[in-house]
Short mmCIF file of C-alpha atoms in Angstrom, two decimals:
data_model
loop_
_atom_site.label_atom_id
_atom_site.label_comp_id
_atom_site.label_asym_id
_atom_site.label_seq_id
_atom_site.Cartn_x
_atom_site.Cartn_y
_atom_site.Cartn_z
CA MET A 30 4.52 35.88 -8.75
CA ALA A 31 1.48 34.27 -9.89
CA LYS A 32 -2.30 35.06 -9.19
CA LEU A 33 -5.06 31.89 -10.49
CA LEU A 34 -8.16 31.26 -10.03
CA ILE A 35 -8.93 27.69 -9.29
CA THR A 36 -11.90 25.33 -8.09
CA LEU A 37 -11.95 23.50 -4.84
CA ASP A 38 -14.26 21.08 -3.20
CA PRO A 39 -13.67 20.95 0.45
CA ALA A 40 -15.27 17.45 0.25
CA CYS A 41 -12.52 16.16 -2.48
CA PRO A 42 -9.42 17.33 -1.35
CA GLU A 43 -7.52 14.75 -3.42
CA ARG A 44 -8.84 16.95 -6.77
CA LEU A 45 -6.48 19.85 -5.37
CA PRO A 46 -3.60 18.32 -6.76
CA GLN A 47 -5.14 18.23 -10.47
CA ALA A 48 -6.33 21.96 -10.14
CA LEU A 49 -3.17 22.87 -9.42
CA SER A 50 -1.84 20.90 -12.52
CA GLN A 51 -3.84 22.25 -14.51
CA ALA A 52 -3.32 25.55 -13.33
CA THR A 53 0.57 25.45 -13.78
CA GLY A 54 0.82 23.13 -16.49
CA SER A 55 3.50 20.54 -14.61
CA GLU A 56 3.11 17.19 -12.67
CA ILE A 57 2.26 17.45 -9.20
CA VAL A 58 4.34 15.20 -7.60
CA ALA A 59 4.03 16.05 -4.26
CA LEU A 60 1.99 18.26 -2.23
CA GLU A 61 1.53 19.52 1.10
CA ARG A 62 -1.40 21.99 3.09
CA GLU A 63 -0.45 24.11 6.41
CA GLY A 64 -3.72 26.16 7.12
CA ARG A 65 -4.00 28.53 4.15
CA THR A 66 -0.26 27.68 2.77
CA LEU A 67 0.39 25.01 0.05
CA TYR A 68 3.44 23.86 -0.61
CA ALA A 69 3.96 21.83 -4.56
CA ALA A 70 6.63 20.07 -5.87
CA CYS A 71 6.34 20.60 -9.54
CA ARG A 72 7.46 18.41 -12.33
CA ARG A 73 8.47 20.12 -15.89
CA ALA A 74 10.74 18.78 -18.61
CA GLY A 75 12.33 16.05 -15.69
CA LEU A 76 13.05 18.86 -13.13
CA THR A 77 11.13 19.49 -9.96
CA THR A 78 10.92 22.42 -7.88
CA ALA A 79 8.45 24.10 -5.45
CA LEU A 80 5.82 26.22 -5.95
CA ILE A 81 4.47 28.15 -2.80
CA GLY A 82 0.69 29.08 -3.09
CA THR A 83 -1.60 30.98 -0.68
CA VAL A 84 -5.20 30.40 -1.01
CA HIS A 85 -7.96 32.43 -0.58
CA LEU A 86 -11.67 31.33 -1.17
CA LEU A 87 -13.97 33.39 -2.20
CA ASP A 88 -16.74 34.90 -0.55
CA HIS A 89 -19.38 33.16 -3.70
CA PRO A 90 -18.47 31.17 -6.62
CA LEU A 91 -17.85 32.87 -9.96
CA PRO A 92 -20.18 31.80 -12.61
CA SER A 93 -17.42 29.47 -14.12
CA GLY A 94 -17.14 27.43 -11.46
CA GLU A 95 -14.15 28.60 -9.66
CA ASN A 96 -14.13 29.29 -5.78
CA ALA A 97 -10.70 30.26 -5.03
CA ALA A 98 -7.79 32.48 -5.47
CA LEU A 99 -4.45 31.15 -5.45
CA THR A 100 -1.00 33.28 -5.30
CA LEU A 101 1.47 31.14 -6.15
CA GLU A 102 5.53 31.78 -5.33
CA GLY A 103 8.82 29.96 -7.10
CA GLU A 104 10.76 28.79 -4.45
CA ASP A 105 13.63 30.96 -6.48
CA ARG A 106 11.85 34.21 -5.07
CA ASN A 107 12.74 33.36 -0.82
CA PRO A 108 8.83 33.52 -0.22
CA ALA A 109 8.29 33.69 3.57
CA ALA A 110 6.60 30.51 4.28
CA ALA A 111 9.12 27.77 4.39
CA ARG A 112 7.77 24.77 6.65
CA ALA A 113 7.82 22.25 4.42
CA SER A 114 9.03 18.66 5.81
CA ARG A 115 11.64 16.72 4.58
CA THR A 116 9.38 14.22 3.03
CA PHE A 117 8.46 16.86 0.60
CA THR A 118 11.68 18.68 -0.10
CA ARG A 119 13.51 15.08 -1.18
CA HIS A 120 11.23 15.18 -4.19
CA LEU A 121 12.49 18.33 -5.27
CA THR A 122 16.09 18.15 -7.67
CA PRO A 123 19.34 19.67 -6.33
CA ALA A 124 19.26 23.17 -5.85
CA ALA A 125 22.60 23.30 -8.56
CA GLY A 126 20.65 21.36 -11.25
CA LEU A 127 17.87 24.06 -11.02
CA HIS A 128 20.28 27.35 -11.10
CA VAL A 129 18.85 28.71 -7.72
CA ASP A 130 20.63 29.23 -4.42
CA GLY A 131 18.56 27.15 -2.03
CA THR A 132 17.86 29.54 0.64
CA TRP A 133 14.47 28.83 0.70
CA ARG A 134 15.38 24.93 1.00
CA ALA A 135 18.33 26.42 4.19
CA ARG A 136 15.46 28.15 5.78
CA CYS A 137 13.34 24.69 4.93
CA GLU A 138 15.82 22.74 6.88
CA GLU A 139 16.11 24.84 9.55
CA TRP A 140 12.48 23.92 10.30
CA GLN A 141 12.88 20.41 9.81
CA ALA A 142 15.10 20.29 12.79
CA ARG A 143 13.10 22.54 15.10
CA VAL A 144 10.29 19.98 14.26
CA LYS A 145 12.69 17.04 15.31
CA THR A 146 13.13 18.75 18.88
CA ALA A 147 9.57 19.59 19.04
CA LEU A 148 8.41 15.96 18.79
CA SER A 149 11.01 15.07 21.07
CA GLY A 150 9.50 17.39 23.36
CA GLU A 151 13.23 18.93 24.55
CA ARG A 152 11.77 22.65 22.90
CA LEU A 153 8.67 24.25 22.07
CA LEU A 154 7.85 24.85 18.03
CA GLY A 155 5.97 28.12 18.59
CA GLU A 156 4.61 28.23 15.34
CA TYR A 157 1.22 26.75 14.14
CA PRO A 158 -0.36 26.96 11.07
CA ASP A 159 -2.14 30.49 10.38
CA ALA A 160 -1.24 31.81 14.22
CA GLN A 161 0.44 35.19 14.36
CA GLY A 162 0.87 36.29 17.29
CA TYR A 163 -1.89 34.40 19.14
CA VAL A 164 -3.61 30.79 18.60
CA GLY A 165 -7.55 31.67 18.82
CA TYR A 166 -10.63 31.19 16.47
CA ASN A 167 -8.08 28.58 15.13
CA ALA A 168 -9.18 25.03 15.57
CA GLU A 169 -6.06 23.42 13.16
CA GLY A 170 -3.57 26.30 15.27
CA LYS A 171 -4.96 25.19 18.70
CA ARG A 172 -4.71 21.43 18.20
CA ALA A 173 -0.89 21.96 17.29
CA PHE A 174 -0.07 24.30 20.03
CA GLU A 175 -1.74 21.31 22.88
CA LEU A 176 0.33 18.46 21.24
CA ASP A 177 3.46 20.75 21.15
CA ALA A 178 3.17 22.43 24.92
CA ARG A 179 1.98 18.61 26.19
CA ARG A 180 5.43 16.83 24.68
CA TYR A 181 7.28 19.62 26.42
CA LEU A 182 5.78 19.70 29.84
CA LYS A 183 5.77 15.85 29.78
CA ALA A 184 9.81 16.31 28.87
CA VAL A 185 10.22 18.67 31.85
CA GLN A 186 8.66 16.14 33.82
CA ARG A 187 10.59 13.43 32.75
CA HIS A 188 14.05 15.59 33.53
CA LEU A 189 12.63 16.07 37.13
CA GLY A 190 11.57 12.90 37.91
CA TRP A 191 8.48 14.05 39.65
CA PRO A 192 4.89 12.70 40.16
CA GLY A 193 2.20 15.32 39.63
CA LYS A 194 -0.34 15.82 36.18
CA VAL A 195 -0.16 17.39 32.88
CA HIS A 196 -3.52 18.58 32.17
CA TRP A 197 -4.99 20.57 29.56
CA ASN A 198 -7.62 23.22 29.75
CA PRO A 199 -8.93 23.75 25.84
CA GLY A 200 -10.60 27.35 26.98
CA GLY A 201 -13.19 28.88 24.59
CA VAL A 202 -13.00 28.93 20.85
CA ALA A 203 -11.13 32.50 20.78
CA VAL A 204 -8.36 31.65 23.06
CA SER A 205 -5.31 29.01 22.89
CA GLY A 206 -6.12 27.11 26.00
CA GLU A 207 -3.32 26.21 28.26
CA MET A 208 -1.40 23.32 29.11
CA THR A 209 -0.53 23.39 32.85
CA ALA A 210 1.78 20.87 35.43
CA HIS A 211 1.81 20.33 38.73
CA LEU A 212 4.75 18.62 40.00
CA ALA A 213 6.77 17.88 42.95
CA PRO A 214 8.83 15.28 44.80
CA ASP A 215 7.30 12.53 46.38
CA GLY A 216 6.83 13.62 50.65
CA ALA A 217 7.72 17.44 49.47
CA ASP A 218 6.10 20.43 50.92
CA THR A 219 7.32 22.36 48.00
CA GLY A 220 5.90 21.66 44.39
CA VAL A 221 6.07 23.51 40.73
CA PHE A 222 3.52 24.95 39.14
CA ILE A 223 4.21 25.56 35.34
CA GLU A 224 1.94 26.96 32.39
CA VAL A 225 2.25 27.21 28.99
CA SER A 226 -0.34 29.39 26.85
CA ALA A 227 -0.35 30.83 23.50
CA CYS A 228 -2.72 33.78 23.44
CA GLY A 229 -0.58 36.25 23.17
CA LEU A 230 -0.62 37.91 26.25
CA TRP A 231 2.01 40.08 27.37
CA ALA A 232 4.73 38.44 28.99
CA PRO A 233 8.62 39.83 30.86
CA ARG A 234 10.01 37.59 28.21
CA GLN A 235 8.91 37.62 24.45
CA ALA A 236 6.86 35.29 23.15
CA SER A 237 7.05 32.70 20.30
CA PRO A 238 5.78 34.05 16.53
CA SER A 239 1.99 32.31 17.55
CA GLY A 240 2.03 34.18 21.08
CA VAL A 241 3.45 30.80 23.74
CA ALA A 242 4.90 31.90 26.60
CA VAL A 243 6.01 30.00 30.04
CA MET A 244 4.85 30.92 33.01
CA TRP A 245 6.11 29.16 36.34
CA ARG A 246 6.20 29.51 40.05
CA LEU A 247 6.91 27.00 42.75
CA GLU A 248 3.57 26.24 44.50
CA PRO A 249 3.45 25.79 48.16
CA LEU A 250 1.75 22.35 49.58
CA ALA A 251 2.19 22.65 53.82
CA GLY A 252 0.24 25.89 54.26
CA GLN A 253 3.20 28.02 53.69
CA ASP A 254 2.47 31.60 52.90
CA ARG A 255 1.53 31.44 48.89
CA TRP A 256 2.11 35.06 48.74
CA ALA A 257 5.97 34.89 49.95
CA HIS A 258 8.00 36.12 47.53
CA GLU A 259 9.59 32.73 46.71
CA TYR A 260 6.50 31.89 45.60
CA ARG A 261 6.00 34.60 42.59
CA ASN A 262 5.39 33.96 39.08
CA ARG A 263 8.44 33.69 37.16
CA TRP A 264 8.85 33.75 33.05
CA ALA A 265 10.44 31.32 31.15
CA SER A 266 11.53 31.99 27.43
CA TRP A 267 9.81 29.68 24.86
CA VAL A 268 13.35 28.92 23.36
CA LEU A 269 14.23 27.46 26.70
CA PRO A 270 15.16 23.37 26.48
CA ALA A 271 12.92 21.73 28.13
CA ALA A 272 15.91 19.95 30.63
CA GLN A 273 16.87 23.52 31.27
CA LEU A 274 13.63 24.70 32.58
CA ALA A 275 13.59 21.38 34.79
CA GLN A 276 17.08 22.46 36.53
CA ASP A 277 15.90 26.21 37.01
CA VAL A 278 13.21 24.32 38.60
CA ARG A 279 15.37 22.47 40.81
CA THR A 280 17.52 25.42 41.65
CA ALA A 281 14.74 27.57 42.98
CA LEU A 282 13.77 24.53 45.88
CA THR A 283 17.13 24.72 47.07
CA PRO A 284 17.47 26.34 50.75
CA GLU A 285 20.26 28.49 49.68
CA HIS A 286 18.60 29.81 46.69
CA VAL A 287 15.16 30.85 48.98
CA ASP A 288 16.78 32.05 51.35
CA ALA A 289 19.10 34.27 49.09
CA GLN A 290 15.93 35.07 47.54
CA VAL A 291 14.20 36.61 50.51
CA ALA A 292 17.43 38.09 52.03
#
């Protein structure tokens, strides 16, 4: 692990590769940022390996101009951060040529597969930049959560085939906001309400690493008793596929299932 002091200019992010190149003595052929985490593909002597860095801005610049502390770890140390994209990892020399075991790269591949599935809306990604336990006071993480939750509820609606609305309530700066859906079959007297939030609140099912939880309930539309047992809140695991949540909703709407719940 190396700890360095560097000069960063937020107004000129294109200077970051130069600063890293000077600090590491290598050519920076690819660079990604996720919150305070940096992934740098460093080429030296014809070989390209990954360095994973964490940036901490200093309260006040040093007299020599440095305004940030940078902690760097090589991929061979298998650091905790392993969310580099496929676009980034394809720059790296094959692990066999570097004499590393490839564990960090395998973890990146798992993350890349999760991202691909989340982009389709079929599963929630559930982890966002610098969001540990909840998403609040974090504009970048909040925006990532909004897009993730919207894709997921749109996928649930697609599987159900029901009309309705998916709505984003951003809330204030201290919270994640919430994505909700009100959906119902045409002409039905009962629909479904689904809420996805990332505030890290308590839920009967474990929330995601960034605090994402999914709550849903059947929604009376024709004057039924909204406090009846069949309209209670239910919780879904954040890893539940959109298709399975849609199926669970359909099952809950069948008269036989409702009768069994209230018997």
